[in-house]
Tab-separated table of C-alpha atoms in Angstrom:
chain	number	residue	atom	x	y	z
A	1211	UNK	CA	0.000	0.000	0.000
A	1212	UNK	CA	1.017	3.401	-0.530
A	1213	UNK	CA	1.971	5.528	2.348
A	1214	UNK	CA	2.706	9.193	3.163
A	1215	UNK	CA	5.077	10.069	5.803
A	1216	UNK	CA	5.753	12.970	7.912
A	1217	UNK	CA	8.553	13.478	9.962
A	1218	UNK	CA	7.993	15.624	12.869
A	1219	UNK	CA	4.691	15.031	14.711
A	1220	UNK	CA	5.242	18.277	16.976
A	1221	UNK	CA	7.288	20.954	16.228
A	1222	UNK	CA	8.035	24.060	18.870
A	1223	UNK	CA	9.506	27.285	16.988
A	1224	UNK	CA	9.728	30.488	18.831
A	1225	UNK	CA	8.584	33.547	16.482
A	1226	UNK	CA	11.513	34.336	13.605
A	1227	UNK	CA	12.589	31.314	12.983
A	1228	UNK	CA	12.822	29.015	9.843
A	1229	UNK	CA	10.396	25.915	9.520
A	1230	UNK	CA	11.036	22.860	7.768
A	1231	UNK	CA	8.787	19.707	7.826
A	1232	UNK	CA	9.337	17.066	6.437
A	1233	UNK	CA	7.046	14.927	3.917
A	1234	UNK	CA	8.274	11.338	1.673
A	1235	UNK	CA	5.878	9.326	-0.001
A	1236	UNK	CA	6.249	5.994	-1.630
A	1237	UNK	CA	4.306	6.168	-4.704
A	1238	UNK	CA	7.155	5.589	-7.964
A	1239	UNK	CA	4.761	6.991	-10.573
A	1240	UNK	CA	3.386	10.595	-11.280
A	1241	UNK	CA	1.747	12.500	-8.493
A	1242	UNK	CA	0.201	15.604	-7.658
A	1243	UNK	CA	0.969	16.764	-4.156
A	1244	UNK	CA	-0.008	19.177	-1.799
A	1245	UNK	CA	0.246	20.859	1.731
A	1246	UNK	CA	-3.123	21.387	4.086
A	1247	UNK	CA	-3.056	23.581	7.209
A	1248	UNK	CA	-5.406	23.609	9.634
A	1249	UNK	CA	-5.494	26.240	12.087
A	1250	UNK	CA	-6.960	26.167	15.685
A	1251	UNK	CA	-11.107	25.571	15.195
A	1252	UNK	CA	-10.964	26.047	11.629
A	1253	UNK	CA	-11.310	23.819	8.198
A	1254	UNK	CA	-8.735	22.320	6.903
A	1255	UNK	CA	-7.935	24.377	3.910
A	1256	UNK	CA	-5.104	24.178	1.158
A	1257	UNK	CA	-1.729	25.778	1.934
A	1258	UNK	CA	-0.147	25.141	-1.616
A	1259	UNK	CA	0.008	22.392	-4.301
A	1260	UNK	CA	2.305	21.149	-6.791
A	1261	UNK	CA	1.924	19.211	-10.204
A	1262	UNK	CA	3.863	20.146	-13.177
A	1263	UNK	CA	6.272	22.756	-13.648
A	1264	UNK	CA	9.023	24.743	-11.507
A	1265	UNK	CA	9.337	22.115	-8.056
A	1266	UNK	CA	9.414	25.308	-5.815
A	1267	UNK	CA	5.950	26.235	-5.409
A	1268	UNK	CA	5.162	29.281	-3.462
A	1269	UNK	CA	1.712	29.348	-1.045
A	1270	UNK	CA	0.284	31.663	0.993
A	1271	UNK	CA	1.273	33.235	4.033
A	1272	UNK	CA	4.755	32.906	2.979
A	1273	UNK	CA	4.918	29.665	2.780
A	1274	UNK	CA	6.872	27.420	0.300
A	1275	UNK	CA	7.540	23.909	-0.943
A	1276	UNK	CA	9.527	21.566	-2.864
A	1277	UNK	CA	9.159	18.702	-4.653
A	1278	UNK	CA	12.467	16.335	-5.093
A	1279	UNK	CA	11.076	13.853	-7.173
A	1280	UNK	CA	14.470	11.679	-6.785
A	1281	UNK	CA	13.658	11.567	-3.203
A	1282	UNK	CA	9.843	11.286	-3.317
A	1283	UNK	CA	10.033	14.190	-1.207
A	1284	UNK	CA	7.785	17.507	-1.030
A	1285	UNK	CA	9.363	19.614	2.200
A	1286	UNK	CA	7.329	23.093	3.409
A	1287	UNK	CA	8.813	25.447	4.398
A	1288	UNK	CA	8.931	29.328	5.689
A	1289	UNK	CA	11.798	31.680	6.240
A	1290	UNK	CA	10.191	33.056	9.168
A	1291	UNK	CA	7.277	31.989	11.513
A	1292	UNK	CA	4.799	33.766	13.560
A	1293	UNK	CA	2.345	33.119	16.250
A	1294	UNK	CA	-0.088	32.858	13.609
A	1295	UNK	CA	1.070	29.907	12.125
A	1296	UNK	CA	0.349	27.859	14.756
A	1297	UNK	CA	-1.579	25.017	13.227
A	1298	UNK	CA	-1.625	20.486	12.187
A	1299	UNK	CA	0.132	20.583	9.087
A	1300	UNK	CA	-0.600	17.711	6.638
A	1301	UNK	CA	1.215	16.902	3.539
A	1302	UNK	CA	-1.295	14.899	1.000
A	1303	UNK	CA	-0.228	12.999	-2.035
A	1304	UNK	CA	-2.905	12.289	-5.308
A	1305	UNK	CA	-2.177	9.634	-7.923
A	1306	UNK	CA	-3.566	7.562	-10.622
A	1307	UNK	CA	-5.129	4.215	-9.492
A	1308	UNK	CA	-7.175	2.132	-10.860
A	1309	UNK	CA	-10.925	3.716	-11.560
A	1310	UNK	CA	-9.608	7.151	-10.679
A	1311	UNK	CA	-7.134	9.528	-8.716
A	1312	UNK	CA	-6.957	8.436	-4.764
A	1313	UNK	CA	-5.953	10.677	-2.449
A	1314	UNK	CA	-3.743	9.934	0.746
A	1315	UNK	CA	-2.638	12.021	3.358
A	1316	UNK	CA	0.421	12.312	6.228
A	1317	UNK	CA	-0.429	11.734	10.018
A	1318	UNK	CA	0.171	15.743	10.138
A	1319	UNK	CA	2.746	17.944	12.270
A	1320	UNK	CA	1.818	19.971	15.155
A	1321	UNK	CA	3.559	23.138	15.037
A	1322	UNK	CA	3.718	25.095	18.102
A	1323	UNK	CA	4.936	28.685	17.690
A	1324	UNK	CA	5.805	30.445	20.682
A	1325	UNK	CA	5.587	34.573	21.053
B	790	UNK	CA	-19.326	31.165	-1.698
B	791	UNK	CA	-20.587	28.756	0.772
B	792	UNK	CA	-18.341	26.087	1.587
B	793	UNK	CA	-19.397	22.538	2.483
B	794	UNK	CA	-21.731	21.520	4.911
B	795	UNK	CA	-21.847	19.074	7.576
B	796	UNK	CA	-24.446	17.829	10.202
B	797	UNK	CA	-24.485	17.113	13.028
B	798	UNK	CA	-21.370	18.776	14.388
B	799	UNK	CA	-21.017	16.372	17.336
B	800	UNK	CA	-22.764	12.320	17.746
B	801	UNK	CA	-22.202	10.579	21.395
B	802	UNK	CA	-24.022	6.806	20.481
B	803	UNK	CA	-23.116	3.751	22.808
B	804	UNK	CA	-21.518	0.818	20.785
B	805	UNK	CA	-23.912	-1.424	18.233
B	806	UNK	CA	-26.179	1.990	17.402
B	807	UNK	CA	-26.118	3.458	14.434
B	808	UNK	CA	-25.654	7.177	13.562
B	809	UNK	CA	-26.120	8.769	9.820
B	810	UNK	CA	-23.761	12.143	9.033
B	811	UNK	CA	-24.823	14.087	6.325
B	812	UNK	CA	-22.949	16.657	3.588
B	813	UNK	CA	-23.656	19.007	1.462
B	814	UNK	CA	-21.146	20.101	-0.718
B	815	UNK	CA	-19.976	23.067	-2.913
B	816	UNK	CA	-22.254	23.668	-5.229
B	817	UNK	CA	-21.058	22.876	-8.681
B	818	UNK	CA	-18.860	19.715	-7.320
B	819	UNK	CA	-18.256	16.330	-9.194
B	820	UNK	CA	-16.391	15.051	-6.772
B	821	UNK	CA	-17.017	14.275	-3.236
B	822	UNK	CA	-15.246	12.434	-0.497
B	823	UNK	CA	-15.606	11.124	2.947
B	824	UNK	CA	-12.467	10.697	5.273
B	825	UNK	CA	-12.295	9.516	8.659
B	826	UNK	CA	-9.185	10.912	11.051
B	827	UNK	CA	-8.768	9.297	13.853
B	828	UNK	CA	-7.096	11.497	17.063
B	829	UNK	CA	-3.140	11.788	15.928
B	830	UNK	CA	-4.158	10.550	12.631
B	831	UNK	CA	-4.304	12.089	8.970
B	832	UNK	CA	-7.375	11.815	7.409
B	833	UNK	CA	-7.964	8.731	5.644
B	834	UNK	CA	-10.492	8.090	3.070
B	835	UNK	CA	-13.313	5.959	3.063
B	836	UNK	CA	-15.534	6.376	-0.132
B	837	UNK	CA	-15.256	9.250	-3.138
B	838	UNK	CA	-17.649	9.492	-5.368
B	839	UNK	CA	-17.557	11.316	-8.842
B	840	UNK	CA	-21.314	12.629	-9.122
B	841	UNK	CA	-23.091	9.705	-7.869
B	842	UNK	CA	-20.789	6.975	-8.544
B	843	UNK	CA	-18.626	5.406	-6.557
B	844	UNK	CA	-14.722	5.432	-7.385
B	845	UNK	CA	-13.405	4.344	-4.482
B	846	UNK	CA	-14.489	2.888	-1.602
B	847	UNK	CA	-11.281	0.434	-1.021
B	848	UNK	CA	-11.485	1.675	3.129
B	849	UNK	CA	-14.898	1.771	3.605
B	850	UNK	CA	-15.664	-1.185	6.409
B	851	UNK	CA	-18.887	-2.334	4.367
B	852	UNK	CA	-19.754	-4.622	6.801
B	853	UNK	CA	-21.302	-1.837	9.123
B	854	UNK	CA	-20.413	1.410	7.121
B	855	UNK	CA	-22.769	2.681	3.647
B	856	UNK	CA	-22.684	5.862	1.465
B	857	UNK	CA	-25.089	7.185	-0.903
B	858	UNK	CA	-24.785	10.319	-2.799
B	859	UNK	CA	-28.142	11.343	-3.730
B	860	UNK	CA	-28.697	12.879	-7.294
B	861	UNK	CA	-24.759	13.765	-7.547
B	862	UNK	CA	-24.719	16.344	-5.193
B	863	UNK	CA	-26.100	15.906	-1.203
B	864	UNK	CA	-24.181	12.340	0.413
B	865	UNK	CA	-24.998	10.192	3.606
B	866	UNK	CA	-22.935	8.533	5.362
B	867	UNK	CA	-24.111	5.820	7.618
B	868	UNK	CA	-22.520	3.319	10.350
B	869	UNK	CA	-24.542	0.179	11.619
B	870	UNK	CA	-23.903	-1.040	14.023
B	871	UNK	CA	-21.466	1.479	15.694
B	872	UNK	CA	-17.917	-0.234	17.540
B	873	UNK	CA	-15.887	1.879	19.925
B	874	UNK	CA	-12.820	2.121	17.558
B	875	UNK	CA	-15.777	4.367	15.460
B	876	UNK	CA	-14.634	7.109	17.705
B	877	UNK	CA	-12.841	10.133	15.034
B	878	UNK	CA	-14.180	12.882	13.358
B	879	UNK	CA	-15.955	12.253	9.680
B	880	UNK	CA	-14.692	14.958	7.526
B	881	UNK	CA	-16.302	15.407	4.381
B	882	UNK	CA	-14.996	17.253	1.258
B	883	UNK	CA	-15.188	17.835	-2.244
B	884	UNK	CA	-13.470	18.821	-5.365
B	885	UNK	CA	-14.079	20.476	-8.852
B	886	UNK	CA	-12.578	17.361	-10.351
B	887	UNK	CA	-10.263	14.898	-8.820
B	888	UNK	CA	-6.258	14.758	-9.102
B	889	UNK	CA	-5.061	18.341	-9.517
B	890	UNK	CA	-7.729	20.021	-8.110
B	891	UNK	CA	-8.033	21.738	-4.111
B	892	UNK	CA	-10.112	19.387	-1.927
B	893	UNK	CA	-12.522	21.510	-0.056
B	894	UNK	CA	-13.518	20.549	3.567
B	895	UNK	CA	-16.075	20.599	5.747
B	896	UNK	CA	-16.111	21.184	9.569
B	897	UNK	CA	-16.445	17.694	10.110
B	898	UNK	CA	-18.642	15.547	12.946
B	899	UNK	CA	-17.059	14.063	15.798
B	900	UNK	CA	-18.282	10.832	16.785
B	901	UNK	CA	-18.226	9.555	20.154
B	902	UNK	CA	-19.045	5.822	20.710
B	903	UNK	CA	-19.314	4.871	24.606
């Protein structure tokens, strides 16, 4: 079966500094891939998405990705956090299977920022 | 617009009831999934349908869980009879089309089985 996997299951930043998590999946073929935040008592909602074109995709809030396809790899990351970004990250991965695309997502990342 | 709907927001049912969640989802939507995430968990998906077929529903326990997706565009979800390990929130969401496109989600329901 294919799997996503996330590094870090809690991260703790203080304000200003750089994040990096961590996302590999397994999946050899083509993929479309993407990043989900979900802040405190919200949705989750889309934080960026990559499939074709330049690997480093740029999101919102500052945010920033990229996809290593020789290392089935699509890190986020962001220069500089703030209290804000407090949130469960989750990377999710999107392929071609059988009777249509299936979707499967990371166990998430806590990410903590501290003011 | 408006974004996609869930009901009810929070179930408590004891073990071997059974307990229906319902979505609504953006209008204009082919596609339409249901995930369950357990606590600590990414969400994991149980059944997506593209209007009101099913395309994959590989997860789904179909010994005690069904889906329907009425007409292509409202879905039910329903669980019969309830076990404890039922306990995680039942996100629904749903897509333009599938593969490239933004999954939008719901607010989920959080089931409780006691």
């Amino acid at each position: 079966a294919q799997s996503v996997s996330q590094h870090n299951h809690h991260v703790i930043l203080s304000e200003a500094a750089s994040l990096e998590l961590g996302c590999n999946y397994s999946y050899g073929g083509t993929v479309n891939l993407f990043w989900y935040v979900q802040y405190p008592g919200q949705h989750l909602q889309l934080l960026l998405k990559y499939f074709s074109g330049d690997p480093l995709v740029k999101g919102i809030k500052g945010f920033e990705a990229e996809f290593i396809k020789s290392k089935f790899s699509f890190n986020l990351r962001k220069p500089s956090v703030q209290w804000s970004d407090t949130a469960e990250y989750f990377c999710a991965v999107n392929y071609l299977n059988t009777g249509g695309f299936k979707t499967i997502f990371g166990a998430g990342t806590r990410l903590f920022v501290k003011a | 617009e408006a974004g996609v709907a869930q009901s009810p927001r929070y179930k408590i049912i004891e073990k071997r009831q059974s307990v229906a969640f319902w979505c609504n989802p953006i209008s204009g939507h082919a596609t339409l999934y249901w995930y369950q995430q357990i606590l600590g968990q990414g969400p994991k998906l149980l059944i997506q349908f593209q209007n009101n077929g099913v395309v994959d529903d590989s997860q789904l326990p179909k010994d005690r869980f069904s889906a329907e997706r009425l007409k292509g565009v409202d879905s039910t979800l329903k669980i019969q009879p309830a076990k404890l390990e039922d306990s995680a929130v039942y996100l629904c969401a749903s897509s333009n089309r599938q593969g490239i496109y933004e999954q939008y989600f719901g607010p989920g329901t959080r089931l409780t089985v006691t």
